[in-house]
Coordinates of C-alpha atoms in Angstrom, one line a residue:
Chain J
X89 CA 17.9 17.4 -16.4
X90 CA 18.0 16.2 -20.1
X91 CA 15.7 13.3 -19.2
X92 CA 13.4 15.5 -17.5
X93 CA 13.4 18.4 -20.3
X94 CA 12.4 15.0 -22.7
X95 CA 9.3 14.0 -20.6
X96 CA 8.2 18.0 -20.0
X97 CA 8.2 18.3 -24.0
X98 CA 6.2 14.7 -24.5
X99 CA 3.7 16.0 -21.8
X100 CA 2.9 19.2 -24.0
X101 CA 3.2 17.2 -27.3
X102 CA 0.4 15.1 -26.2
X103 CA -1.3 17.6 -24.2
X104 CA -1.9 19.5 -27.4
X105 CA -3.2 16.6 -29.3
X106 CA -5.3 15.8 -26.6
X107 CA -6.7 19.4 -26.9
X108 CA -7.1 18.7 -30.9
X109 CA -8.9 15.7 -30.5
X110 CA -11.2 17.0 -27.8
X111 CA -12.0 20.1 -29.8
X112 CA -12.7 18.1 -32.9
X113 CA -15.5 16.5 -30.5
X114 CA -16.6 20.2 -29.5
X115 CA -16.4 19.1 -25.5
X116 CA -16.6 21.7 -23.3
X117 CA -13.9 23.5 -21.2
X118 CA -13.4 20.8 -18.8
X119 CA -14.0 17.9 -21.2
X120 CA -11.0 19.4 -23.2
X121 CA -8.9 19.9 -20.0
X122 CA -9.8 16.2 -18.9
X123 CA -9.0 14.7 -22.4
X124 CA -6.0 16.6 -22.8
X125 CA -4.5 15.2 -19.0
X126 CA -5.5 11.9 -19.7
X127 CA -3.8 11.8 -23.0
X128 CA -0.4 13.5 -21.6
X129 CA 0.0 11.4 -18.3
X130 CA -2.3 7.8 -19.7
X131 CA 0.9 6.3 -20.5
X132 CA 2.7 7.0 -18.1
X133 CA 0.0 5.9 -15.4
X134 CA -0.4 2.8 -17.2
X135 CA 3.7 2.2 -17.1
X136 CA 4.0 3.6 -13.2
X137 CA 1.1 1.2 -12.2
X138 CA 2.8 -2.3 -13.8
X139 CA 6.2 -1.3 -12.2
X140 CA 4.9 -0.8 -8.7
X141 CA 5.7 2.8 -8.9
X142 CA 3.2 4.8 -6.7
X143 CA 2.0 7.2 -6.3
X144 CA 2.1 7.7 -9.9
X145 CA 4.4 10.3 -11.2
X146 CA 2.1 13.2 -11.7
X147 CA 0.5 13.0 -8.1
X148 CA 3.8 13.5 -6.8
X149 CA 4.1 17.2 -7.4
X150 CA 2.5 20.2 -9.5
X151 CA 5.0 20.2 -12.5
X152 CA 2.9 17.7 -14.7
X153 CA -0.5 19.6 -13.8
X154 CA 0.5 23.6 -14.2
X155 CA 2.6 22.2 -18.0
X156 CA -1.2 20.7 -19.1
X157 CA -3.6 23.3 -17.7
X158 CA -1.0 25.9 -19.4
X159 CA -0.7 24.0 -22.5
X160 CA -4.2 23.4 -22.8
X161 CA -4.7 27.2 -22.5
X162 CA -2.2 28.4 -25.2
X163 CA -3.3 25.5 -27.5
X164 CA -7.1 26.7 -26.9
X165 CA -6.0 30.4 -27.9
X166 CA -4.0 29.3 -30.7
X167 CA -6.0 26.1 -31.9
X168 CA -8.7 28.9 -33.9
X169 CA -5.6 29.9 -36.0
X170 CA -4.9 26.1 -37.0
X171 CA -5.8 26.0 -40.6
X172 CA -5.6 22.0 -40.9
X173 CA -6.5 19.9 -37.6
X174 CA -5.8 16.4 -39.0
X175 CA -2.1 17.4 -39.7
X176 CA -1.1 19.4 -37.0
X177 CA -2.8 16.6 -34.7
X178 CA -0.5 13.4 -36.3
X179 CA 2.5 15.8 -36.2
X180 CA 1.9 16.6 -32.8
X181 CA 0.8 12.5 -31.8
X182 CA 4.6 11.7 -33.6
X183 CA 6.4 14.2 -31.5
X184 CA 4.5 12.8 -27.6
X185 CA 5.2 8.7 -29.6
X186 CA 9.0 9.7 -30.2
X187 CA 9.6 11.4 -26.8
X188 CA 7.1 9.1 -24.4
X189 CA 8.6 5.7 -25.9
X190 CA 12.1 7.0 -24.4
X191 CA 10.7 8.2 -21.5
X192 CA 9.5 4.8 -20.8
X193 CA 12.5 3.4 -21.5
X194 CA 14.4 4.7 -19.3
X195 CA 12.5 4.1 -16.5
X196 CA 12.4 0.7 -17.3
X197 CA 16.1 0.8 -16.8
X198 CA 15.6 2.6 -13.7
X199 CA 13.9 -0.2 -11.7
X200 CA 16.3 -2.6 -13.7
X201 CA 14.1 -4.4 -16.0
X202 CA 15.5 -6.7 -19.0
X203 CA 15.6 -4.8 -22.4
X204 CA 12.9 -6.0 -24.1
X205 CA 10.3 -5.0 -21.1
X206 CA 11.6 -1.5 -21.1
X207 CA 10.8 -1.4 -25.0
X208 CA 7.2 -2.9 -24.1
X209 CA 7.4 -0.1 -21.5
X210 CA 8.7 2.3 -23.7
X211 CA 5.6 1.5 -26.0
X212 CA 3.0 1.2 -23.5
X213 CA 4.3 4.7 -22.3
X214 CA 4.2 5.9 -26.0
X215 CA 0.7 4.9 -27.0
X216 CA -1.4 4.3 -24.2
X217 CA -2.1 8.0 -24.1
X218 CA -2.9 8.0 -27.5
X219 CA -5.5 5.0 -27.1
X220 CA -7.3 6.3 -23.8
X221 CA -8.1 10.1 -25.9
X222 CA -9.3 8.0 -28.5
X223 CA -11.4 5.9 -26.5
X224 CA -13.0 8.9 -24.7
X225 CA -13.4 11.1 -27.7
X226 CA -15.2 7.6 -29.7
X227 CA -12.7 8.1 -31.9
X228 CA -11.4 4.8 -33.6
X229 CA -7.9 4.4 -32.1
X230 CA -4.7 5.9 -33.9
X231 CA -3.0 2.8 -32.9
X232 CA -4.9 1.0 -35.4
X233 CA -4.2 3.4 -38.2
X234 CA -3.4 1.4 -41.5
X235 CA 0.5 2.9 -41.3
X236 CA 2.9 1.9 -38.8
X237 CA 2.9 3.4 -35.1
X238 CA 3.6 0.8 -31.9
X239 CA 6.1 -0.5 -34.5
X240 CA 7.7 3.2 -34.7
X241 CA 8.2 2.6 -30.7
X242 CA 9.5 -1.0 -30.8
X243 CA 12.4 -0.2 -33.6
X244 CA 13.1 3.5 -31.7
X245 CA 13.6 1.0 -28.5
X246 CA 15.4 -1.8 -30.6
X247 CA 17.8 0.7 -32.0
X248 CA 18.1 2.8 -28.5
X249 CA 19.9 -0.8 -27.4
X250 CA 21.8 -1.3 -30.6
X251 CA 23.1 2.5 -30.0
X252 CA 24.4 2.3 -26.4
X253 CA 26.5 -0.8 -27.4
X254 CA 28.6 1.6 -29.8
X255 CA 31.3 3.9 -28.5
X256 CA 28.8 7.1 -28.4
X257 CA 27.3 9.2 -25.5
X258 CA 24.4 7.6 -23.7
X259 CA 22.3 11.0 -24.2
X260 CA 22.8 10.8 -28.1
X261 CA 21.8 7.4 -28.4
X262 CA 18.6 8.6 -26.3
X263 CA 18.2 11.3 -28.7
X264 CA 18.6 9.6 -32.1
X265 CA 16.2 7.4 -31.0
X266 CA 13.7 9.6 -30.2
X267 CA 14.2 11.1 -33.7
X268 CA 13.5 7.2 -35.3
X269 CA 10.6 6.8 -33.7
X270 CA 9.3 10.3 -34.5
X271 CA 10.8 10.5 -38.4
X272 CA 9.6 7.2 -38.9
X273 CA 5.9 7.4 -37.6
X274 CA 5.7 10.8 -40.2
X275 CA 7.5 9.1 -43.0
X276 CA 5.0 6.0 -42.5
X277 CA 1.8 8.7 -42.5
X278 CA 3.7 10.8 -45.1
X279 CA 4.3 7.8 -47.6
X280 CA 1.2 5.6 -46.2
X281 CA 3.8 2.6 -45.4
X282 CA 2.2 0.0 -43.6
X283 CA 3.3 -3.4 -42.8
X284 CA 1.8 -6.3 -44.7
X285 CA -1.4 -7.7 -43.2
X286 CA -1.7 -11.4 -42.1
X287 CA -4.7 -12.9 -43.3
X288 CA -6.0 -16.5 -44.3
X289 CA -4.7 -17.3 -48.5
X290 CA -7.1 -18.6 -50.2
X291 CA -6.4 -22.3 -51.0
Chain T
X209 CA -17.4 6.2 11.2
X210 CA -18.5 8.7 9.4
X211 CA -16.4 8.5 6.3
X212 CA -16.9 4.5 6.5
X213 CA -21.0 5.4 6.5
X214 CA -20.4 7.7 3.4
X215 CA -18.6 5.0 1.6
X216 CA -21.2 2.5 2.1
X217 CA -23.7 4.7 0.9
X218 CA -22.0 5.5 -2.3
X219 CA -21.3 1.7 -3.0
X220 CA -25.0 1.3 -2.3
X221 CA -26.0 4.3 -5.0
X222 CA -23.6 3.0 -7.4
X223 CA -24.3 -0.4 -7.3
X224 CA -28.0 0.6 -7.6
X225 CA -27.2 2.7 -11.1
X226 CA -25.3 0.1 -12.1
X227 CA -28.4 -2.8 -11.8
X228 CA -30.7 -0.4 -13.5
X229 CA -27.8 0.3 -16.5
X230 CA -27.4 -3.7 -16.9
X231 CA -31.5 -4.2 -16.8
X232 CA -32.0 -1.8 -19.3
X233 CA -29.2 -4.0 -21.2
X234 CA -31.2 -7.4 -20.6
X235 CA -28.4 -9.1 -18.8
X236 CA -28.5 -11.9 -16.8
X237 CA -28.2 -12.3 -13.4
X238 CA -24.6 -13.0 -13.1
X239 CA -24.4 -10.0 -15.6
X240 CA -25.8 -7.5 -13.4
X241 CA -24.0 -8.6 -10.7
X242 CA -20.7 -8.1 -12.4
X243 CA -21.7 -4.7 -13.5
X244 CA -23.5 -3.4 -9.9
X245 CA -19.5 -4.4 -9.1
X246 CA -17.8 -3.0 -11.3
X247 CA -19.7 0.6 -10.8
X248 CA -19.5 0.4 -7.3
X249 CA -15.4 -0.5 -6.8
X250 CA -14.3 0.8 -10.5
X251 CA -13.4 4.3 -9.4
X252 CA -11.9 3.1 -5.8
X253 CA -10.1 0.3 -7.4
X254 CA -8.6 3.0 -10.4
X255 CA -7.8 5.0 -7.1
X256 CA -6.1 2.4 -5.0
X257 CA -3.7 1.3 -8.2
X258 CA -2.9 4.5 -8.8
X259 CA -1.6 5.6 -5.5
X260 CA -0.4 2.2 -4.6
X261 CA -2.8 1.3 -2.0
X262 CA -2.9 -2.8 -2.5
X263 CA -4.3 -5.3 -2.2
X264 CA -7.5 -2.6 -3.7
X265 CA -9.5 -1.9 -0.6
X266 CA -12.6 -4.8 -1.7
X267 CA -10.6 -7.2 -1.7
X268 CA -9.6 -6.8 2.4
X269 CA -12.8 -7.6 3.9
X270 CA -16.5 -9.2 2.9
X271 CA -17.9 -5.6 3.7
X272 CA -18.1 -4.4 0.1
X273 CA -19.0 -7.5 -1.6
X274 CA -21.6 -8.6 0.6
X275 CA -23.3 -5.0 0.4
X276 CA -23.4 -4.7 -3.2
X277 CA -24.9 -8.7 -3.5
X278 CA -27.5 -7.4 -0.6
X279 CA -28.2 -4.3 -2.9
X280 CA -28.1 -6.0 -5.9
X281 CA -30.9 -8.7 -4.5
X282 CA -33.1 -5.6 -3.2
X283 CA -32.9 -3.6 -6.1
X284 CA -34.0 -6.6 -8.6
X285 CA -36.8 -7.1 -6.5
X286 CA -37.5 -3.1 -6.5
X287 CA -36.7 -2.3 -10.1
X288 CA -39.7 -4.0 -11.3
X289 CA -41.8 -1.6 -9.3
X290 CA -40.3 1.5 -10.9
X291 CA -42.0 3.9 -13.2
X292 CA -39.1 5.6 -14.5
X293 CA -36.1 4.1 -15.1
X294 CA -33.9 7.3 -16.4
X295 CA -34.4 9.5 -13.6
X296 CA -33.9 6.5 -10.9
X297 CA -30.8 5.5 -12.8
X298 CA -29.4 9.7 -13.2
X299 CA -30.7 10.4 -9.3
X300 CA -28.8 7.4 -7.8
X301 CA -25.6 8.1 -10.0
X302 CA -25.8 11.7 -8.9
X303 CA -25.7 10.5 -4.8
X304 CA -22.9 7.9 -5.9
X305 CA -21.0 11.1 -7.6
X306 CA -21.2 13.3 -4.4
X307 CA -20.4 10.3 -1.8
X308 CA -17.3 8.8 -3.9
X309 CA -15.8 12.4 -4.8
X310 CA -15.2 12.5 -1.2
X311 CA -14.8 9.2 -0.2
X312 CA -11.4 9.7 -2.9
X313 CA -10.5 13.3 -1.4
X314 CA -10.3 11.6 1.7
X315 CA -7.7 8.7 0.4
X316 CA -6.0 11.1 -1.1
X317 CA -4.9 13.3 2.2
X318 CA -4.6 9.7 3.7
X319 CA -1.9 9.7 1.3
X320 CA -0.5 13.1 2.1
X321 CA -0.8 14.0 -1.5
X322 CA -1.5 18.0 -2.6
X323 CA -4.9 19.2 -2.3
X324 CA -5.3 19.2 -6.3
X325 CA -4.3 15.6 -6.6
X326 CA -6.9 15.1 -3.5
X327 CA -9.2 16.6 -6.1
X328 CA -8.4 14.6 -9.3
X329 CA -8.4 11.4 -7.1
X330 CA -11.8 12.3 -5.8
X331 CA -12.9 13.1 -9.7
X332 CA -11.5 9.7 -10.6
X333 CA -13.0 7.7 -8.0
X334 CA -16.6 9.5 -8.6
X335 CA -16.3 9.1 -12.6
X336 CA -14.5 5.9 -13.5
X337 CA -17.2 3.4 -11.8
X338 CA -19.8 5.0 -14.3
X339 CA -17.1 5.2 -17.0
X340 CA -16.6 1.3 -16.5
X341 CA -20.2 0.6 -16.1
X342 CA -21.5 2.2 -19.7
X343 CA -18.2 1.0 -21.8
X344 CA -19.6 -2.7 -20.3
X345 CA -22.8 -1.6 -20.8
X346 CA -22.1 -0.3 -24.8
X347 CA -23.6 2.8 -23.2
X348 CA -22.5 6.3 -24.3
X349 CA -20.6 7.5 -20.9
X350 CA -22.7 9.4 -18.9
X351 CA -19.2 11.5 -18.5
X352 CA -19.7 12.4 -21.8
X353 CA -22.9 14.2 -21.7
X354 CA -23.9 17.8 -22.4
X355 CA -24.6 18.6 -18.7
X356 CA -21.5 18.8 -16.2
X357 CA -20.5 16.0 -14.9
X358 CA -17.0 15.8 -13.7
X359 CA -16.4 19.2 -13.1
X360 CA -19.3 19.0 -10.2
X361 CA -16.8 16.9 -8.5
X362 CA -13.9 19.4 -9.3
X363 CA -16.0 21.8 -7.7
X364 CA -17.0 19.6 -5.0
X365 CA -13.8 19.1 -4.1
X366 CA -12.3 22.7 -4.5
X367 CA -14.9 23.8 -2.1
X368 CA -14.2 21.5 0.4
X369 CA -10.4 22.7 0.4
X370 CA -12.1 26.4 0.9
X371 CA -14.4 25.3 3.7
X372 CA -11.9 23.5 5.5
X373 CA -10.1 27.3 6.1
X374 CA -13.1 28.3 7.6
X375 CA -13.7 28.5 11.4
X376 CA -16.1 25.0 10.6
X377 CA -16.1 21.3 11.6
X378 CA -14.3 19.2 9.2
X379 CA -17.5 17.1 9.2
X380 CA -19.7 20.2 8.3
X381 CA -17.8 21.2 5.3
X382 CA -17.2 17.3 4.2
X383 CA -21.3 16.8 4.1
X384 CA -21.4 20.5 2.8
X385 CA -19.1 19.1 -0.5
X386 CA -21.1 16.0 -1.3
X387 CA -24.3 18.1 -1.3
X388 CA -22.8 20.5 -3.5
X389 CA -21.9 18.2 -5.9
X390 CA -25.2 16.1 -5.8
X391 CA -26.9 19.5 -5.8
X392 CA -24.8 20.9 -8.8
X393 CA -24.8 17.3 -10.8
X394 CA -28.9 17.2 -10.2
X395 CA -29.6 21.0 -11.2
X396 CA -27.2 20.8 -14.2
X397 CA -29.2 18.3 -15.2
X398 CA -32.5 20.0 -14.2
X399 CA -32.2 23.0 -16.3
X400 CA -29.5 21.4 -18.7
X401 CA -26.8 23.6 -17.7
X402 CA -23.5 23.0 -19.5
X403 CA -20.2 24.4 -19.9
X404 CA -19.3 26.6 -22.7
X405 CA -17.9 24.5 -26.1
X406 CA -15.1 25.3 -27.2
X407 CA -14.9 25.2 -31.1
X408 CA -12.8 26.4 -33.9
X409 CA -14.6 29.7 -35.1
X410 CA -15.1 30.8 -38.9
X411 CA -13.1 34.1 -39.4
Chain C
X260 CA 5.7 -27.0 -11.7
X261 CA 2.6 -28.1 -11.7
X262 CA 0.8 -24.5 -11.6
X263 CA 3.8 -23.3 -13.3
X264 CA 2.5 -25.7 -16.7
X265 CA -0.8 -24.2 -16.2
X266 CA 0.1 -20.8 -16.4
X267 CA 2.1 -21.8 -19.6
X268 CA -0.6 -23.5 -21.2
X269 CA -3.2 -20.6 -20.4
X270 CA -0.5 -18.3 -21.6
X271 CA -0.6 -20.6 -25.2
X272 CA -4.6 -20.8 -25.4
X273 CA -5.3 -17.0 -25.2
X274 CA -2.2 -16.2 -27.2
X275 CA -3.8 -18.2 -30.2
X276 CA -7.3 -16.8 -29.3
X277 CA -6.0 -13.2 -30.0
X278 CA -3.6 -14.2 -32.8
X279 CA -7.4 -15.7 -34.3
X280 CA -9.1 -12.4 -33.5
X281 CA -6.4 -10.0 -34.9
X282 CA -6.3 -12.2 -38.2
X283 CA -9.9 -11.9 -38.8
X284 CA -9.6 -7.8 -38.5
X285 CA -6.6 -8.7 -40.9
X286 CA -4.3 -7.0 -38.8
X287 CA -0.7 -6.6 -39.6
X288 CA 2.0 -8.6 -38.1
X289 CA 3.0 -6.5 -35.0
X290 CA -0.9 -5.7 -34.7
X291 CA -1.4 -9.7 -34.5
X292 CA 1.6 -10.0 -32.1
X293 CA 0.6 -7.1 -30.0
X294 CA -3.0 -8.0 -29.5
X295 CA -2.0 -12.0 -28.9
X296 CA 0.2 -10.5 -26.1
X297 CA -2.4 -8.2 -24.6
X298 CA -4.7 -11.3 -24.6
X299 CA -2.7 -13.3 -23.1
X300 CA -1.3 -11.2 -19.8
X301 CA -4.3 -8.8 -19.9
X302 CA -6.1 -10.8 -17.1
X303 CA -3.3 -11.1 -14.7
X304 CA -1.6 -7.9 -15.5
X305 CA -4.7 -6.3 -13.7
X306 CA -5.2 -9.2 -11.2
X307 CA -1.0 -8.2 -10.2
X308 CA -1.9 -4.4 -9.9
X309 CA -4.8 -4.5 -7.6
X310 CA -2.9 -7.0 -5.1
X311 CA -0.1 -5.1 -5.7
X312 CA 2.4 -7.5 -7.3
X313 CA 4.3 -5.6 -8.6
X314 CA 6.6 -5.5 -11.1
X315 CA 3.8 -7.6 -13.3
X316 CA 4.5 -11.5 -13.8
X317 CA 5.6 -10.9 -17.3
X318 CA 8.1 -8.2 -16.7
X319 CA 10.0 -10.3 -14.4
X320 CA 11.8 -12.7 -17.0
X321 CA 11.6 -13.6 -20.6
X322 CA 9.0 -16.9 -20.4
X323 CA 5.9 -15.1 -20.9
X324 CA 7.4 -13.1 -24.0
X325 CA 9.2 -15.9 -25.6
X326 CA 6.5 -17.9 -25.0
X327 CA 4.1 -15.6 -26.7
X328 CA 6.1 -15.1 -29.8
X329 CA 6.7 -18.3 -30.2
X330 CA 2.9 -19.2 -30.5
X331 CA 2.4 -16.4 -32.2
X332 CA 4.8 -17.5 -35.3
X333 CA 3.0 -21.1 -34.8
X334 CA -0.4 -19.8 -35.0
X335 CA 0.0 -17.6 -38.2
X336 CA 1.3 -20.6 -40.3
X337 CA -0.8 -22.9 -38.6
X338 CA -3.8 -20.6 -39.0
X339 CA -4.1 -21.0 -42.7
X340 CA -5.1 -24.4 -42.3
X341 CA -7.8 -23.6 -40.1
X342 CA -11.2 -24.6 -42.0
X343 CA -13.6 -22.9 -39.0
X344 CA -12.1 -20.0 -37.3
X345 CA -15.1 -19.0 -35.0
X346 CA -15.4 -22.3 -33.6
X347 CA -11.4 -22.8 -32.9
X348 CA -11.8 -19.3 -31.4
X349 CA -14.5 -20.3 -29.0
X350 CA -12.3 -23.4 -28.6
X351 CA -9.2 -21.8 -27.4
X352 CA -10.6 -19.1 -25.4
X353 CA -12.5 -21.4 -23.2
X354 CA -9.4 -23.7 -22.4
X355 CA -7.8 -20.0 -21.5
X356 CA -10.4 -19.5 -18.8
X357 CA -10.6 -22.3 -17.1
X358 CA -6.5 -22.6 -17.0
X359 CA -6.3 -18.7 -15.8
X360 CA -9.2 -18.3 -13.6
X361 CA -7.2 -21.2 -11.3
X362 CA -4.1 -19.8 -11.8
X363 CA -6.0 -16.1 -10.3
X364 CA -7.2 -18.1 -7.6
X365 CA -3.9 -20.0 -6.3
X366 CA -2.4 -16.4 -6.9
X367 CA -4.9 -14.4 -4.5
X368 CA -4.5 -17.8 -2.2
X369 CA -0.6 -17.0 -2.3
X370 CA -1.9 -13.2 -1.2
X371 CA -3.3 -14.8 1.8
X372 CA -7.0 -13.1 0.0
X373 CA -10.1 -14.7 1.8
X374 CA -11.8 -17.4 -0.8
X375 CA -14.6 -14.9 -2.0
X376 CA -11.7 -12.8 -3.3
X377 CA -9.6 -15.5 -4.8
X378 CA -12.7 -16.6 -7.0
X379 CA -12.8 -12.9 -7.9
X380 CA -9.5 -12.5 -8.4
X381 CA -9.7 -15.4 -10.7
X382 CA -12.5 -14.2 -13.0
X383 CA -10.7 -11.2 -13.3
X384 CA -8.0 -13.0 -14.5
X385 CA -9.6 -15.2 -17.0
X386 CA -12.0 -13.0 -18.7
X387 CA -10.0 -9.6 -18.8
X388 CA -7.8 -10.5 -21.3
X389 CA -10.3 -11.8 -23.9
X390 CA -12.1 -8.1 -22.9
X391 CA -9.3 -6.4 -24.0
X392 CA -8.9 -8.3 -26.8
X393 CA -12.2 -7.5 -28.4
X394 CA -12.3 -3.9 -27.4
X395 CA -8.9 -3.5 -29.0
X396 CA -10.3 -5.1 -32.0
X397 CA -13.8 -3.4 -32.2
X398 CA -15.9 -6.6 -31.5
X399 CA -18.7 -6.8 -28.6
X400 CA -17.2 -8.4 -25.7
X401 CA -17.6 -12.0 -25.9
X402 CA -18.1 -11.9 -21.7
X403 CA -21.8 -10.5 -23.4
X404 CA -22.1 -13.4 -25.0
X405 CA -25.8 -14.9 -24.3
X406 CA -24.2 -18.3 -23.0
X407 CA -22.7 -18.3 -19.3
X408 CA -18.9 -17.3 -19.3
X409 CA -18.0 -15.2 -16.1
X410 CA -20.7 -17.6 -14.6
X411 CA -18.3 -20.7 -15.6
X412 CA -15.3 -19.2 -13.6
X413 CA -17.4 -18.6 -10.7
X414 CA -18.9 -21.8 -10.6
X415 CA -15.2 -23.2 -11.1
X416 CA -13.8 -21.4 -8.4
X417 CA -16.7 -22.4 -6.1
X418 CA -16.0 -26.5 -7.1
X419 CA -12.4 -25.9 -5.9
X420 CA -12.8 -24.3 -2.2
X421 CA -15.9 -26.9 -2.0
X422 CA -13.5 -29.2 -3.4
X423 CA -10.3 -28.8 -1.1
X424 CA -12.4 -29.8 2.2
X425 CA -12.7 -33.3 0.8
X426 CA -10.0 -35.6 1.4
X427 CA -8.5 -35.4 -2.4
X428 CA -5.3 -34.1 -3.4
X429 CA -4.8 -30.4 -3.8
X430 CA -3.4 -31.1 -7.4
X431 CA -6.6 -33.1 -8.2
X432 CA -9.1 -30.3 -6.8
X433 CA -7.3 -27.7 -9.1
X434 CA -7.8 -29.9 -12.1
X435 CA -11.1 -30.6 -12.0
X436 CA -12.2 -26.8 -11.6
X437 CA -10.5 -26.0 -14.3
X438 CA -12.3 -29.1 -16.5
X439 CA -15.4 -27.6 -15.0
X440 CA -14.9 -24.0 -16.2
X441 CA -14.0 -25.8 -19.7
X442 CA -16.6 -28.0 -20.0
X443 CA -19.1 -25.6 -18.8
X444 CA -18.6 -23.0 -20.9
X445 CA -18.0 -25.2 -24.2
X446 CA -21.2 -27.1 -23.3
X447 CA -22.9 -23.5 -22.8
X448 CA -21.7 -22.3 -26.0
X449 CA -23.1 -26.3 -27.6
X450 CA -26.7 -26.0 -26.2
X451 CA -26.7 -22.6 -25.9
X452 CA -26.9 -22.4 -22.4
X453 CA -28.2 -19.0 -20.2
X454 CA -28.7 -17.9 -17.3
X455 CA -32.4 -16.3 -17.2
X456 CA -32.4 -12.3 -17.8
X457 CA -33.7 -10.0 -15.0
X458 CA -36.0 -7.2 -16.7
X459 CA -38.8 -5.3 -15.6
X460 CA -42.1 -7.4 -15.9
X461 CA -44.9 -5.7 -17.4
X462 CA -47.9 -5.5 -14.9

């Protein structure tokens, strides 16, 4: 149930930035109904489809369509009363990065995969959604935003397996992780921290 | 039979768009081979992954490869003889829209999956060889512009899911869906009909 | 063992071409790592998920990853030293192809695939990683290069299956396709080799 709650919220975190996005680009009805599924369930896909589980996980029922199409409709309503897109669109990205990259995690551990392929999971989860709006909207990826963002996923999924090794619930390890994935992507956008760039010196 | 012949005629109409896209490029021959492929299998390939149909349904038999080379050779020997390039290229991708959004509907109750994944796997497998064949191209996608595009499949396929209540032959209302969304997808562009924006308004 | 080495040393080559691509966009360091990584398991990442091996090669163990990382720390020091990036680039990425288009090819042979397919399967293999690659890093597709690149892997693929019904070793057919695709495409790239554009002739 918690896990499930996690992956319900991610879906309308990134549902809503997929309606910012699309709206930025004035699409059309469908065009921002399209852009905002592909951003929510991307990730996922992407993750179901390299673990050999299929049918992917939003053609199995109609939770993951009704949260979208609702989402998209309250975010259209309320999206006129938005006073500052660019914001509200990297707070909402954070949230979907935080929540997806644990979502992916644990179904890596689900089909039993070694810890460092459910953190790439976790991450592929996390910000394949992200990437696939982007590319649709000819937007120049998030992902390649000067300030840190994949890396927020990787240490959220690092630490996830530092947590679980300490004498604490398995749900609160799941949680503070989220929250180092999320606090950290904002801090990086909040403070511009970036890591340093590898490039040829001068000799 | 029947659904085999409608497949075969949609790889045919999408490989066809996809020569004319990759001659307008300047490609090579090997080029516009690549590309007549990639339009004609992207959205069925995207499809079979996704539901967890493997090995992708190409790569069973020499039946798809062999048509699209046979097209391809015929329609480099035709395109010269063309007057007008845009309207060949939007006519044949409207057929390949219709055929495929059905070909994917199909699959998808194959599957046994609900009749609104049936239609987002008949919108994926109409839209994603023409997605693949401009981002190859360095085309705008075609999904992209003003006039409907995807949502003539989504209608497409919603009315096929209302037809098939009716007192009618599954075959009747199965043509009667492919023509709707050929029809819709030509008149759309026709008369430039689009959906309503949706945009942030000043207060 | 044999193909095993191959796989590893493909694996190297295309880890080193995207390390070289990321540096030029002067990437960060888990930007460099992540794109060297995409690069590198791109191809057969999608080659696994349209036979339907599944989980993907490099989830299964820690080779591919430590493998990666490991070239990845070599290249960045190494890559200082480099006097002409463009030409080690071209350098790399060519011994990439014609190691993974083999290593596609004995995979879709291990998938029982008729030949056609493997030498498909194989092309997918080799050139999708360096097309994810560029379009992660904003460059034009270097499979639109004017010299012959998917046209090398074919032609390799072809040599091995004409190859294999001579009385040679297996081990010695495999070797020289992939010197083929090598040498092919570096001597395509030397005398700037093409294959003649298709376009409408003016009457």
């Amino acid at each position: 149930m918690f896990y499930f709650i996690i992956d319900i919220l991610g879906t309308i975190a990134f549902a809503i930035s997929g309606v910012l996005v699309a709206m930025e680009k004035k699409m059309d009805i469908f065009g921002v109904l399209i852009i905002a599924f592909a951003t929510a369930v991307g990730g996922g896909t992407l993750r179901d489809i390299m673990i050999g589980s299929t049918p992917v996980f939003w053609m199995r029922d109609y939770t993951y369509i009704s949260i979208i199409i609702g989402t998209v409709a309250f975010a259209v309503l309320f999206a006129n009363h938005l006073h500052n897109f660019p914001k509200t669109l990297l707070f909402f990205d954070a949230i979907g990065l935080g929540l997806f990259t644990m979502v992916g995690v644990e179904k890596g551990l689900a089909y039993d995969l070694l810890p460092v392929m459910c953190i790439a999971l976790g991450t592929v989860t996390a910000c394949f959604g992200g990437v696939i709006r982007d590319i649709l909207c000819n937007k120049i990826p998030t992902i390649f935003s000067r300030e840190i963002y994949a890396t927020a996923c990787i240490l959220g999924g690092v630490s996830y397996f530092v947590l679980i090794q300490l004498p604490i619930e398995e749900a609160y390890a799941y949680s503070i992780a989220i929250l180092m994935v999320i606090v950290g992507r904002l801090l990086a956008i909040r403070f511009g921290i970036a890591l340093p760039n590898i490039y040829r010196k001068e000799r």
